[in-house]
PDB file of C-alpha atoms and ligand atoms in Angstrom:
ATOM      1  CA  MET A   2      -0.439  24.903 -10.471  1.00  0.00           C
ATOM      2  CA  ILE A   3      -3.757  23.516 -11.548  1.00  0.00           C
ATOM      3  CA  SER A   4      -5.782  25.091 -14.391  1.00  0.00           C
ATOM      4  CA  ALA A   5      -8.921  27.245 -13.778  1.00  0.00           C
ATOM      5  CA  GLU A   6     -10.927  24.761 -15.932  1.00  0.00           C
ATOM      6  CA  LEU A   7      -9.821  21.833 -13.705  1.00  0.00           C
ATOM      7  CA  LEU A   8     -10.657  23.739 -10.602  1.00  0.00           C
ATOM      8  CA  ASN A   9     -14.108  24.433 -11.995  1.00  0.00           C
ATOM      9  CA  VAL A  10     -14.734  20.784 -12.623  1.00  0.00           C
ATOM     10  CA  LEU A  11     -13.617  19.979  -9.061  1.00  0.00           C
ATOM     11  CA  GLU A  12     -15.831  22.603  -7.610  1.00  0.00           C
ATOM     12  CA  GLU A  13     -18.845  21.454  -9.629  1.00  0.00           C
ATOM     13  CA  GLY A  14     -18.150  17.798  -8.632  1.00  0.00           C
ATOM     14  CA  LEU A  15     -17.762  18.515  -4.990  1.00  0.00           C
ATOM     15  CA  SER A  16     -20.817  20.813  -4.960  1.00  0.00           C
ATOM     16  CA  ARG A  17     -22.999  18.075  -6.492  1.00  0.00           C
ATOM     17  CA  LYS A  18     -21.650  15.502  -4.012  1.00  0.00           C
ATOM     18  CA  GLN A  19     -22.171  17.598  -1.035  1.00  0.00           C
ATOM     19  CA  GLY A  20     -25.373  19.399  -1.927  1.00  0.00           C
ATOM     20  CA  VAL A  21     -23.889  22.893  -1.281  1.00  0.00           C
ATOM     21  CA  LYS A  22     -21.922  25.237  -3.471  1.00  0.00           C
ATOM     22  CA  ILE A  23     -18.283  24.885  -2.956  1.00  0.00           C
ATOM     23  CA  ALA A  24     -15.908  27.571  -3.967  1.00  0.00           C
ATOM     24  CA  ILE A  25     -12.155  26.711  -3.683  1.00  0.00           C
ATOM     25  CA  ASN A  26     -10.203  29.744  -2.797  1.00  0.00           C
ATOM     26  CA  GLN A  27      -6.730  28.279  -2.056  1.00  0.00           C
ATOM     27  CA  VAL A  28      -4.623  25.601  -3.778  1.00  0.00           C
ATOM     28  CA  GLN A  29      -1.327  24.584  -2.132  1.00  0.00           C
ATOM     29  CA  PRO A  30       1.044  21.953  -3.450  1.00  0.00           C
ATOM     30  CA  VAL A  31       1.714  19.041  -1.083  1.00  0.00           C
ATOM     31  CA  ARG A  32       5.065  17.228  -1.192  1.00  0.00           C
ATOM     32  CA  GLY A  33       5.829  13.662  -0.294  1.00  0.00           C
ATOM     33  CA  GLY A  34       4.299  11.468  -2.846  1.00  0.00           C
ATOM     34  CA  ASP A  35       6.367   9.348  -5.208  1.00  0.00           C
ATOM     35  CA  ILE A  36       3.856   8.832  -7.934  1.00  0.00           C
ATOM     36  CA  ASN A  37       1.196  11.619  -8.246  1.00  0.00           C
ATOM     37  CA  LEU A  38       1.017  15.415  -7.837  1.00  0.00           C
ATOM     38  CA  ALA A  39      -0.731  16.386  -4.693  1.00  0.00           C
ATOM     39  CA  TYR A  40      -2.517  19.625  -3.468  1.00  0.00           C
ATOM     40  CA  ARG A  41      -4.363  20.930  -0.449  1.00  0.00           C
ATOM     41  CA  LEU A  42      -7.626  22.601  -1.526  1.00  0.00           C
ATOM     42  CA  SER A  43      -9.480  25.025   0.729  1.00  0.00           C
ATOM     43  CA  GLY A  44     -12.940  26.245   0.306  1.00  0.00           C
ATOM     44  CA  ASN A  45     -16.104  26.905   2.442  1.00  0.00           C
ATOM     45  CA  GLY A  46     -14.193  26.477   5.593  1.00  0.00           C
ATOM     46  CA  ARG A  47     -13.058  23.026   4.700  1.00  0.00           C
ATOM     47  CA  ASP A  48      -9.835  21.394   3.405  1.00  0.00           C
ATOM     48  CA  TYR A  49      -9.442  18.674   0.814  1.00  0.00           C
ATOM     49  CA  PHE A  50      -6.621  16.588  -0.365  1.00  0.00           C
ATOM     50  CA  LEU A  51      -6.369  16.390  -4.248  1.00  0.00           C
ATOM     51  CA  LYS A  52      -4.215  13.944  -6.260  1.00  0.00           C
ATOM     52  CA  LEU A  53      -3.568  14.293  -9.898  1.00  0.00           C
ATOM     53  CA  ASN A  54      -2.151  11.906 -12.575  1.00  0.00           C
ATOM     54  CA  SER A  55      -1.823  12.269 -16.240  1.00  0.00           C
ATOM     55  CA  GLY A  56      -0.819   8.696 -17.108  1.00  0.00           C
ATOM     56  CA  VAL A  57      -3.131   7.316 -19.848  1.00  0.00           C
ATOM     57  CA  ARG A  58      -1.956   3.731 -18.964  1.00  0.00           C
ATOM     58  CA  ILE A  59      -3.378   3.825 -15.418  1.00  0.00           C
ATOM     59  CA  ALA A  60      -6.740   5.384 -16.047  1.00  0.00           C
ATOM     60  CA  ASP A  61      -8.353   3.407 -13.090  1.00  0.00           C
ATOM     61  CA  LEU A  62      -5.584   4.033 -10.642  1.00  0.00           C
ATOM     62  CA  PHE A  63      -7.601   6.379  -8.462  1.00  0.00           C
ATOM     63  CA  GLU A  64     -10.798   4.458  -8.721  1.00  0.00           C
ATOM     64  CA  LYS A  65      -8.928   1.549  -7.378  1.00  0.00           C
ATOM     65  CA  GLU A  66      -7.340   3.605  -4.619  1.00  0.00           C
ATOM     66  CA  ALA A  67     -10.824   4.877  -3.658  1.00  0.00           C
ATOM     67  CA  PHE A  68     -12.142   1.284  -3.577  1.00  0.00           C
ATOM     68  CA  GLY A  69      -9.245   0.388  -1.347  1.00  0.00           C
ATOM     69  CA  LEU A  70      -9.872   3.239   1.046  1.00  0.00           C
ATOM     70  CA  GLU A  71     -13.541   2.313   1.255  1.00  0.00           C
ATOM     71  CA  LEU A  72     -12.735  -1.299   1.916  1.00  0.00           C
ATOM     72  CA  LEU A  73     -10.294  -0.475   4.666  1.00  0.00           C
ATOM     73  CA  ALA A  74     -12.783   1.969   6.310  1.00  0.00           C
ATOM     74  CA  ARG A  75     -15.455  -0.939   6.408  1.00  0.00           C
ATOM     75  CA  SER A  76     -12.944  -3.505   7.673  1.00  0.00           C
ATOM     76  CA  SER A  77     -11.100  -2.031  10.671  1.00  0.00           C
ATOM     77  CA  PRO A  78     -11.489   0.765  13.182  1.00  0.00           C
ATOM     78  CA  LEU A  79      -8.421   2.529  11.829  1.00  0.00           C
ATOM     79  CA  ARG A  80      -9.065   5.942  10.241  1.00  0.00           C
ATOM     80  CA  VAL A  81      -8.707   6.422   6.381  1.00  0.00           C
ATOM     81  CA  PRO A  82      -9.386   9.576   4.587  1.00  0.00           C
ATOM     82  CA  THR A  83     -12.831   9.432   2.965  1.00  0.00           C
ATOM     83  CA  PRO A  84     -12.668   9.542  -0.871  1.00  0.00           C
ATOM     84  CA  LEU A  85     -15.034  12.289  -2.176  1.00  0.00           C
ATOM     85  CA  LEU A  86     -14.628  12.591  -5.887  1.00  0.00           C
ATOM     86  CA  SER A  87     -12.691  10.876  -8.631  1.00  0.00           C
ATOM     87  CA  GLY A  88     -12.735  11.414 -12.436  1.00  0.00           C
ATOM     88  CA  SER A  89     -10.905  12.880 -15.301  1.00  0.00           C
ATOM     89  CA  PHE A  90     -10.522  16.124 -17.147  1.00  0.00           C
ATOM     90  CA  GLY A  91      -8.742  15.882 -20.574  1.00  0.00           C
ATOM     91  CA  PRO A  92      -5.706  13.715 -19.948  1.00  0.00           C
ATOM     92  CA  THR A  93      -5.661  14.366 -16.204  1.00  0.00           C
ATOM     93  CA  PHE A  94      -7.135  12.015 -13.572  1.00  0.00           C
ATOM     94  CA  PHE A  95      -8.067  13.217 -10.169  1.00  0.00           C
ATOM     95  CA  LEU A  96      -9.038  11.980  -6.761  1.00  0.00           C
ATOM     96  CA  VAL A  97     -10.357  14.295  -4.082  1.00  0.00           C
ATOM     97  CA  MET A  98     -10.457  13.017  -0.472  1.00  0.00           C
ATOM     98  CA  GLU A  99     -10.954  14.301   2.992  1.00  0.00           C
ATOM     99  CA  TRP A 100      -7.908  16.380   4.226  1.00  0.00           C
ATOM    100  CA  ILE A 101      -6.280  14.842   7.373  1.00  0.00           C
ATOM    101  CA  SER A 102      -4.683  17.435   9.643  1.00  0.00           C
ATOM    102  CA  LYS A 103      -1.524  16.376  11.468  1.00  0.00           C
ATOM    103  CA  GLY A 104      -1.306  16.196  15.135  1.00  0.00           C
ATOM    104  CA  GLU A 105       0.911  14.996  17.951  1.00  0.00           C
ATOM    105  CA  VAL A 106       1.566  11.290  18.590  1.00  0.00           C
ATOM    106  CA  THR A 107      -0.087  10.423  21.828  1.00  0.00           C
ATOM    107  CA  ARG A 108       0.976   7.763  24.380  1.00  0.00           C
ATOM    108  CA  ASN A 109      -1.224   4.934  22.988  1.00  0.00           C
ATOM    109  CA  PHE A 110      -0.860   5.899  19.323  1.00  0.00           C
ATOM    110  CA  TRP A 111       1.119   2.691  18.445  1.00  0.00           C
ATOM    111  CA  GLU A 112      -1.178   0.493  20.505  1.00  0.00           C
ATOM    112  CA  VAL A 113      -4.227   1.799  18.806  1.00  0.00           C
ATOM    113  CA  PHE A 114      -2.429   1.367  15.439  1.00  0.00           C
ATOM    114  CA  ALA A 115      -1.323  -2.202  16.232  1.00  0.00           C
ATOM    115  CA  ARG A 116      -4.752  -3.315  17.576  1.00  0.00           C
ATOM    116  CA  GLY A 117      -6.420  -1.637  14.491  1.00  0.00           C
ATOM    117  CA  LEU A 118      -4.214  -3.514  12.171  1.00  0.00           C
ATOM    118  CA  VAL A 119      -4.901  -6.793  13.992  1.00  0.00           C
ATOM    119  CA  ARG A 120      -8.700  -6.096  13.514  1.00  0.00           C
ATOM    120  CA  LEU A 121      -8.047  -5.548   9.710  1.00  0.00           C
ATOM    121  CA  HIS A 122      -6.005  -8.699   9.496  1.00  0.00           C
ATOM    122  CA  ARG A 123      -8.766 -10.787  11.170  1.00  0.00           C
ATOM    123  CA  ASN A 124     -10.841 -10.223   7.896  1.00  0.00           C
ATOM    124  CA  THR A 125     -10.572 -13.346   5.917  1.00  0.00           C
ATOM    125  CA  GLN A 126     -11.926 -15.210   2.952  1.00  0.00           C
ATOM    126  CA  ALA A 127     -11.364 -18.604   1.303  1.00  0.00           C
ATOM    127  CA  GLU A 128      -8.565 -17.657  -1.084  1.00  0.00           C
ATOM    128  CA  PHE A 129      -5.683 -15.353  -1.275  1.00  0.00           C
ATOM    129  CA  GLY A 130      -6.300 -12.526  -3.687  1.00  0.00           C
ATOM    130  CA  LEU A 131      -9.315 -10.241  -4.346  1.00  0.00           C
ATOM    131  CA  ASP A 132     -12.253  -9.893  -6.728  1.00  0.00           C
ATOM    132  CA  GLN A 133     -10.503  -7.174  -8.698  1.00  0.00           C
ATOM    133  CA  ASP A 134      -6.930  -6.173  -9.659  1.00  0.00           C
ATOM    134  CA  ASN A 135      -5.418  -2.947  -8.438  1.00  0.00           C
ATOM    135  CA  PHE A 136      -2.088  -1.062  -8.222  1.00  0.00           C
ATOM    136  CA  ILE A 137       0.920  -0.679  -5.951  1.00  0.00           C
ATOM    137  CA  GLY A 138       2.326   2.701  -6.704  1.00  0.00           C
ATOM    138  CA  SER A 139       1.830   2.885 -10.334  1.00  0.00           C
ATOM    139  CA  LEU A 140       2.480  -0.745 -11.064  1.00  0.00           C
ATOM    140  CA  PRO A 141      -0.411  -3.007 -11.810  1.00  0.00           C
ATOM    141  CA  GLN A 142      -1.037  -5.749  -9.176  1.00  0.00           C
ATOM    142  CA  SER A 143      -2.867  -8.967 -10.182  1.00  0.00           C
ATOM    143  CA  ASN A 144      -5.159 -10.232  -7.383  1.00  0.00           C
ATOM    144  CA  LYS A 145      -6.455 -13.415  -9.242  1.00  0.00           C
ATOM    145  CA  PRO A 146      -7.191 -15.791  -6.393  1.00  0.00           C
ATOM    146  CA  CYS A 147      -5.102 -18.767  -5.337  1.00  0.00           C
ATOM    147  CA  ARG A 148      -5.847 -21.301  -2.657  1.00  0.00           C
ATOM    148  CA  GLY A 149      -2.222 -21.169  -1.151  1.00  0.00           C
ATOM    149  CA  TRP A 150       0.041 -18.294  -0.223  1.00  0.00           C
ATOM    150  CA  PRO A 151       3.204 -19.626  -1.775  1.00  0.00           C
ATOM    151  CA  GLU A 152       1.435 -19.961  -5.090  1.00  0.00           C
ATOM    152  CA  PHE A 153      -0.086 -16.470  -4.876  1.00  0.00           C
ATOM    153  CA  PHE A 154       3.025 -14.826  -3.693  1.00  0.00           C
ATOM    154  CA  TRP A 155       5.100 -16.369  -6.378  1.00  0.00           C
ATOM    155  CA  SER A 156       2.836 -16.188  -9.399  1.00  0.00           C
ATOM    156  CA  ARG A 157       0.863 -12.927  -8.792  1.00  0.00           C
ATOM    157  CA  ARG A 158       3.641 -10.984  -6.912  1.00  0.00           C
ATOM    158  CA  LEU A 159       7.317 -11.989  -7.419  1.00  0.00           C
ATOM    159  CA  GLU A 160       7.306 -13.648 -10.826  1.00  0.00           C
ATOM    160  CA  PRO A 161       5.790 -10.865 -12.865  1.00  0.00           C
ATOM    161  CA  LEU A 162       8.024  -8.219 -11.311  1.00  0.00           C
ATOM    162  CA  LEU A 163      11.095 -10.407 -11.753  1.00  0.00           C
ATOM    163  CA  ARG A 164      10.312 -10.635 -15.440  1.00  0.00           C
ATOM    164  CA  MET A 165       9.601  -6.917 -15.681  1.00  0.00           C
ATOM    165  CA  ALA A 166      12.869  -6.078 -13.873  1.00  0.00           C
ATOM    166  CA  VAL A 167      14.853  -8.472 -16.156  1.00  0.00           C
ATOM    167  CA  ASP A 168      13.212  -7.019 -19.231  1.00  0.00           C
ATOM    168  CA  LEU A 169      14.180  -3.520 -18.079  1.00  0.00           C
ATOM    169  CA  GLY A 170      17.804  -4.695 -17.683  1.00  0.00           C
ATOM    170  CA  ARG A 171      17.637  -4.002 -13.873  1.00  0.00           C
ATOM    171  CA  LEU A 172      18.256  -7.661 -12.889  1.00  0.00           C
ATOM    172  CA  ALA A 173      20.494 -10.290 -14.395  1.00  0.00           C
ATOM    173  CA  LYS A 174      18.750 -12.590 -16.959  1.00  0.00           C
ATOM    174  CA  LYS A 175      18.925 -15.691 -14.838  1.00  0.00           C
ATOM    175  CA  TYR A 176      16.383 -14.180 -12.448  1.00  0.00           C
ATOM    176  CA  GLY A 177      13.635 -14.248 -15.060  1.00  0.00           C
ATOM    177  CA  ARG A 178      13.946 -17.902 -15.674  1.00  0.00           C
ATOM    178  CA  ASN A 179      10.918 -20.032 -15.449  1.00  0.00           C
ATOM    179  CA  SER A 180      11.304 -22.030 -12.287  1.00  0.00           C
ATOM    180  CA  GLN A 181       8.980 -23.851  -9.831  1.00  0.00           C
ATOM    181  CA  LYS A 182      11.688 -23.955  -7.149  1.00  0.00           C
ATOM    182  CA  PRO A 183      11.022 -20.565  -5.582  1.00  0.00           C
ATOM    183  CA  CYS A 184       7.336 -21.612  -5.028  1.00  0.00           C
ATOM    184  CA  ASP A 185       8.373 -24.758  -3.295  1.00  0.00           C
ATOM    185  CA  TYR A 186      10.993 -22.802  -1.264  1.00  0.00           C
ATOM    186  CA  LEU A 187       8.336 -20.374  -0.099  1.00  0.00           C
ATOM    187  CA  GLY A 188       6.054 -23.150   0.924  1.00  0.00           C
ATOM    188  CA  ASP A 189       8.760 -24.694   3.153  1.00  0.00           C
ATOM    189  CA  LEU A 190       9.623 -21.249   4.576  1.00  0.00           C
ATOM    190  CA  ILE A 191       6.440 -19.580   5.311  1.00  0.00           C
ATOM    191  CA  PRO A 192       3.884 -21.026   7.833  1.00  0.00           C
ATOM    192  CA  ALA A 193       0.425 -21.455   6.424  1.00  0.00           C
ATOM    193  CA  GLU A 194      -2.069 -18.833   7.694  1.00  0.00           C
ATOM    194  CA  PRO A 195      -5.643 -17.953   6.604  1.00  0.00           C
ATOM    195  CA  PRO A 196      -5.805 -15.108   4.018  1.00  0.00           C
ATOM    196  CA  ALA A 197      -5.880 -11.848   5.881  1.00  0.00           C
ATOM    197  CA  LEU A 198      -7.079  -8.476   4.514  1.00  0.00           C
ATOM    198  CA  LEU A 199      -4.069  -6.227   4.059  1.00  0.00           C
ATOM    199  CA  HIS A 200      -3.315  -2.569   3.528  1.00  0.00           C
ATOM    200  CA  GLY A 201      -0.786  -3.888   1.121  1.00  0.00           C
ATOM    201  CA  ASP A 202       1.642  -0.907   1.072  1.00  0.00           C
ATOM    202  CA  LEU A 203       2.120  -0.091   4.733  1.00  0.00           C
ATOM    203  CA  TRP A 204       5.389   1.668   4.782  1.00  0.00           C
ATOM    204  CA  ALA A 205       5.991   4.705   7.033  1.00  0.00           C
ATOM    205  CA  GLY A 206       5.096   7.186   4.323  1.00  0.00           C
ATOM    206  CA  ASN A 207       1.527   5.875   4.089  1.00  0.00           C
ATOM    207  CA  PHE A 208       0.211   6.890   7.476  1.00  0.00           C
ATOM    208  CA  ILE A 209       0.097  10.061   9.636  1.00  0.00           C
ATOM    209  CA  CYS A 210      -1.005  10.918  13.052  1.00  0.00           C
ATOM    210  CA  ASP A 211      -4.325  12.892  12.851  1.00  0.00           C
ATOM    211  CA  GLU A 212      -5.296  16.036  14.909  1.00  0.00           C
ATOM    212  CA  ARG A 213      -6.652  13.738  17.709  1.00  0.00           C
ATOM    213  CA  GLY A 214      -3.395  11.775  17.962  1.00  0.00           C
ATOM    214  CA  ASN A 215      -4.701   8.781  16.171  1.00  0.00           C
ATOM    215  CA  PRO A 216      -3.249   6.846  13.209  1.00  0.00           C
ATOM    216  CA  CYS A 217      -4.665   7.347   9.849  1.00  0.00           C
ATOM    217  CA  PHE A 218      -3.435   5.226   7.003  1.00  0.00           C
ATOM    218  CA  TYR A 219      -3.937   5.679   3.171  1.00  0.00           C
ATOM    219  CA  ASP A 220      -2.527   4.865  -0.325  1.00  0.00           C
ATOM    220  CA  PRO A 221      -3.526   1.242  -0.089  1.00  0.00           C
ATOM    221  CA  ALA A 222      -2.914  -1.705  -2.432  1.00  0.00           C
ATOM    222  CA  VAL A 223      -5.610  -3.953  -0.724  1.00  0.00           C
ATOM    223  CA  TYR A 224      -5.879  -7.765  -1.111  1.00  0.00           C
ATOM    224  CA  PHE A 225      -6.178 -10.892   1.007  1.00  0.00           C
ATOM    225  CA  GLY A 226      -2.634 -12.061   1.748  1.00  0.00           C
ATOM    226  CA  HIS A 227      -0.331 -13.295   4.439  1.00  0.00           C
ATOM    227  CA  ARG A 228      -0.338 -10.773   7.294  1.00  0.00           C
ATOM    228  CA  GLU A 229       3.483 -10.968   7.519  1.00  0.00           C
ATOM    229  CA  MET A 230       3.378  -9.079   4.277  1.00  0.00           C
ATOM    230  CA  ASP A 231       2.100  -5.969   5.986  1.00  0.00           C
ATOM    231  CA  LEU A 232       4.404  -6.286   8.860  1.00  0.00           C
ATOM    232  CA  ALA A 233       7.497  -6.722   6.468  1.00  0.00           C
ATOM    233  CA  MET A 234       6.438  -3.664   4.672  1.00  0.00           C
ATOM    234  CA  THR A 235       6.342  -1.511   7.938  1.00  0.00           C
ATOM    235  CA  LEU A 236      10.048  -2.676   8.619  1.00  0.00           C
ATOM    236  CA  LEU A 237      11.300  -1.854   5.058  1.00  0.00           C
ATOM    237  CA  PHE A 238      12.475   1.730   5.630  1.00  0.00           C
ATOM    238  CA  GLY A 239      13.335   2.221   9.239  1.00  0.00           C
ATOM    239  CA  GLY A 240      10.316   0.473  10.834  1.00  0.00           C
ATOM    240  CA  PHE A 241       7.478   1.726  13.078  1.00  0.00           C
ATOM    241  CA  HIS A 242       8.046   2.216  16.837  1.00  0.00           C
ATOM    242  CA  ARG A 243       9.096  -0.891  18.737  1.00  0.00           C
ATOM    243  CA  SER A 244       5.805  -0.819  20.784  1.00  0.00           C
ATOM    244  CA  PHE A 245       3.857  -1.257  17.650  1.00  0.00           C
ATOM    245  CA  TYR A 246       5.223  -4.727  17.108  1.00  0.00           C
ATOM    246  CA  LEU A 247       4.880  -5.578  20.861  1.00  0.00           C
ATOM    247  CA  HIS A 248       1.246  -4.753  20.876  1.00  0.00           C
ATOM    248  CA  TYR A 249       0.513  -6.451  17.656  1.00  0.00           C
ATOM    249  CA  GLN A 250       2.244  -9.657  19.098  1.00  0.00           C
ATOM    250  CA  GLU A 251       0.271  -9.441  22.195  1.00  0.00           C
ATOM    251  CA  VAL A 252      -3.092  -9.636  20.518  1.00  0.00           C
ATOM    252  CA  HIS A 253      -2.426 -11.631  17.362  1.00  0.00           C
ATOM    253  CA  PRO A 254       0.991 -13.340  17.767  1.00  0.00           C
ATOM    254  CA  LEU A 255       2.973 -14.217  14.595  1.00  0.00           C
ATOM    255  CA  GLU A 256       4.377 -17.646  13.988  1.00  0.00           C
ATOM    256  CA  PRO A 257       7.927 -18.110  15.470  1.00  0.00           C
ATOM    257  CA  GLY A 258      10.747 -17.053  13.099  1.00  0.00           C
ATOM    258  CA  TRP A 259       8.884 -14.151  11.469  1.00  0.00           C
ATOM    259  CA  GLU A 260      11.893 -11.802  11.589  1.00  0.00           C
ATOM    260  CA  LYS A 261      13.950 -14.338   9.696  1.00  0.00           C
ATOM    261  CA  ARG A 262      11.119 -14.493   7.014  1.00  0.00           C
ATOM    262  CA  LEU A 263      10.921 -10.666   6.760  1.00  0.00           C
ATOM    263  CA  GLU A 264      13.430 -10.242   3.776  1.00  0.00           C
ATOM    264  CA  CYS A 265      11.446 -12.894   1.770  1.00  0.00           C
ATOM    265  CA  PHE A 266       8.298 -10.738   2.091  1.00  0.00           C
ATOM    266  CA  GLN A 267      10.244  -7.589   1.422  1.00  0.00           C
ATOM    267  CA  LEU A 268      11.298  -9.023  -1.860  1.00  0.00           C
ATOM    268  CA  TYR A 269       8.028  -7.750  -3.308  1.00  0.00           C
ATOM    269  CA  PRO A 270       8.268  -3.946  -2.254  1.00  0.00           C
ATOM    270  CA  LEU A 271      11.885  -4.103  -3.125  1.00  0.00           C
ATOM    271  CA  LEU A 272      11.078  -5.370  -6.637  1.00  0.00           C
ATOM    272  CA  VAL A 273       8.386  -2.599  -7.026  1.00  0.00           C
ATOM    273  CA  HIS A 274      11.151  -0.117  -6.116  1.00  0.00           C
ATOM    274  CA  ALA A 275      13.743  -1.843  -8.409  1.00  0.00           C
ATOM    275  CA  VAL A 276      11.252  -1.519 -11.372  1.00  0.00           C
ATOM    276  CA  LEU A 277      10.017   2.029 -10.649  1.00  0.00           C
ATOM    277  CA  PHE A 278      13.190   3.647  -9.408  1.00  0.00           C
ATOM    278  CA  GLY A 279      16.279   1.397 -10.110  1.00  0.00           C
ATOM    279  CA  GLY A 280      19.036   2.868  -8.015  1.00  0.00           C
ATOM    280  CA  SER A 281      20.333   0.458  -5.345  1.00  0.00           C
ATOM    281  CA  TYR A 282      17.197  -1.728  -5.207  1.00  0.00           C
ATOM    282  CA  PRO A 283      18.051  -4.210  -7.849  1.00  0.00           C
ATOM    283  CA  ARG A 284      21.262  -5.134  -6.032  1.00  0.00           C
ATOM    284  CA  ARG A 285      19.244  -5.637  -2.832  1.00  0.00           C
ATOM    285  CA  VAL A 286      16.762  -7.896  -4.705  1.00  0.00           C
ATOM    286  CA  GLU A 287      19.634  -9.997  -6.172  1.00  0.00           C
ATOM    287  CA  GLU A 288      21.274 -10.361  -2.688  1.00  0.00           C
ATOM    288  CA  ILE A 289      18.119 -11.843  -1.360  1.00  0.00           C
ATOM    289  CA  LEU A 290      17.607 -14.126  -4.306  1.00  0.00           C
ATOM    290  CA  ASP A 291      21.159 -15.297  -4.155  1.00  0.00           C
ATOM    291  CA  ARG A 292      20.733 -16.314  -0.560  1.00  0.00           C
ATOM    292  CA  TRP A 293      17.788 -18.523  -1.682  1.00  0.00           C
ATOM    293  CA  LYS A 294      20.052 -20.375  -4.234  1.00  0.00           C
ATOM    294  CA  VAL A 295      17.112 -21.296  -6.374  1.00  0.00           C
ATOM    295  CA  PHE A 296      17.924 -19.518  -9.633  1.00  0.00           C
TER     296      PHE A 296
HETATM  297  P1  ADP B 330       1.488   9.154  -3.801  1.00  0.00           P
HETATM  298  O1  ADP B 330       0.254   8.372  -4.241  1.00  0.00           O
HETATM  299  O2  ADP B 330       2.053  10.046  -4.877  1.00  0.00           O
HETATM  300  O3  ADP B 330       2.552   8.264  -3.199  1.00  0.00           O
HETATM  301  P2  ADP B 330       0.532   9.762  -1.170  1.00  0.00           P
HETATM  302  O4  ADP B 330      -0.876   9.279  -1.085  1.00  0.00           O
HETATM  303  O5  ADP B 330       1.479   9.037  -0.486  1.00  0.00           O
HETATM  304  O6  ADP B 330       0.940  10.137  -2.797  1.00  0.00           O
HETATM  305  O7  ADP B 330       0.441  11.400  -0.607  1.00  0.00           O
HETATM  306  C1  ADP B 330       1.500  12.224  -0.640  1.00  0.00           C
HETATM  307  C2  ADP B 330       1.699  12.966   0.623  1.00  0.00           C
HETATM  308  O8  ADP B 330       0.525  13.773   1.018  1.00  0.00           O
HETATM  309  C3  ADP B 330       1.875  12.032   1.881  1.00  0.00           C
HETATM  310  O9  ADP B 330       3.266  11.851   2.156  1.00  0.00           O
HETATM  311  C4  ADP B 330       1.060  12.601   2.982  1.00  0.00           C
HETATM  312  O10 ADP B 330       1.948  13.349   3.826  1.00  0.00           O
HETATM  313  C5  ADP B 330       0.120  13.587   2.432  1.00  0.00           C
HETATM  314  N1  ADP B 330      -1.300  13.106   2.412  1.00  0.00           N
HETATM  315  C6  ADP B 330      -1.845  11.895   1.870  1.00  0.00           C
HETATM  316  N2  ADP B 330      -3.079  11.865   2.065  1.00  0.00           N
HETATM  317  C7  ADP B 330      -3.437  12.944   2.688  1.00  0.00           C
HETATM  318  C8  ADP B 330      -4.699  13.423   3.278  1.00  0.00           C
HETATM  319  N3  ADP B 330      -5.758  12.730   3.056  1.00  0.00           N
HETATM  320  N4  ADP B 330      -4.708  14.592   3.888  1.00  0.00           N
HETATM  321  C9  ADP B 330      -3.536  15.298   4.161  1.00  0.00           C
HETATM  322  N5  ADP B 330      -2.328  14.863   3.713  1.00  0.00           N
HETATM  323  C10 ADP B 330      -2.283  13.744   3.016  1.00  0.00           C
END
């Protein structure tokens, strides 16, 4: 449970922000997150979602998460929880946001989700990347801009994690070798597209159906990337409902062959899992890399 002192800090912060005295009278743990501790706070007839983390290395994790949520909120009609308060108390970092109540999936849920994601992906800029770095899970993510997707995907996403996974002994040494070949391979494989604003970590655990039956997504790792990256992420663990992909394709068709390219994009989240959790993920990464025959 959280300490009375921390609760006090949260009450004062929320009261200041909202201009009314907030007294939190209930704290319930929320399960489901991989990285942080989560709680439901209740006070003054309103609920809040609280995340806590005590990792000194990742002091700005929650600031980046709040930035990502705000950017998503400005850039598409899809709902995101509004971040309300972030800060630290002793070694503990906190983020408080709007609580989203769960509802029943309505008939047009997947259409609303797909069309909303298309609107997000229509946001573009000249280069791949972002004006600031952020995190995916608890791993730092460099968003230093590149003109082309193959260069960005290789040098900012795959290569750093391959090195990390090799250093941790999760992958065989040969996958950490310096090589230009994967970048060339990606250039041949992936059709060029304009940079698209991405959620960046869009797996099935990062959205819920809200009380009105609409999708609400959260826990982003935003940047301008190739939109197949978000689609590949949705398909990593089971996938979204089939109609989501049909609606997405209807409004913003993907280049032919996208299903075949999926595993290439999935290499990134699989590497994240290989580094963070080990288990069967390193083997899956090696299988994909072996199919490339470039190491
Ligand atoms: P982590 O950063 O540790 O992965 P998440 O952001 O995924 O944590 O949140 C953990 C769980 O809390 C999610 O699976 C989801 O069910 C729930 N959740 C996340 N955000 C909210 C919110 N704003 N309101 C209500 N529940 C939420």
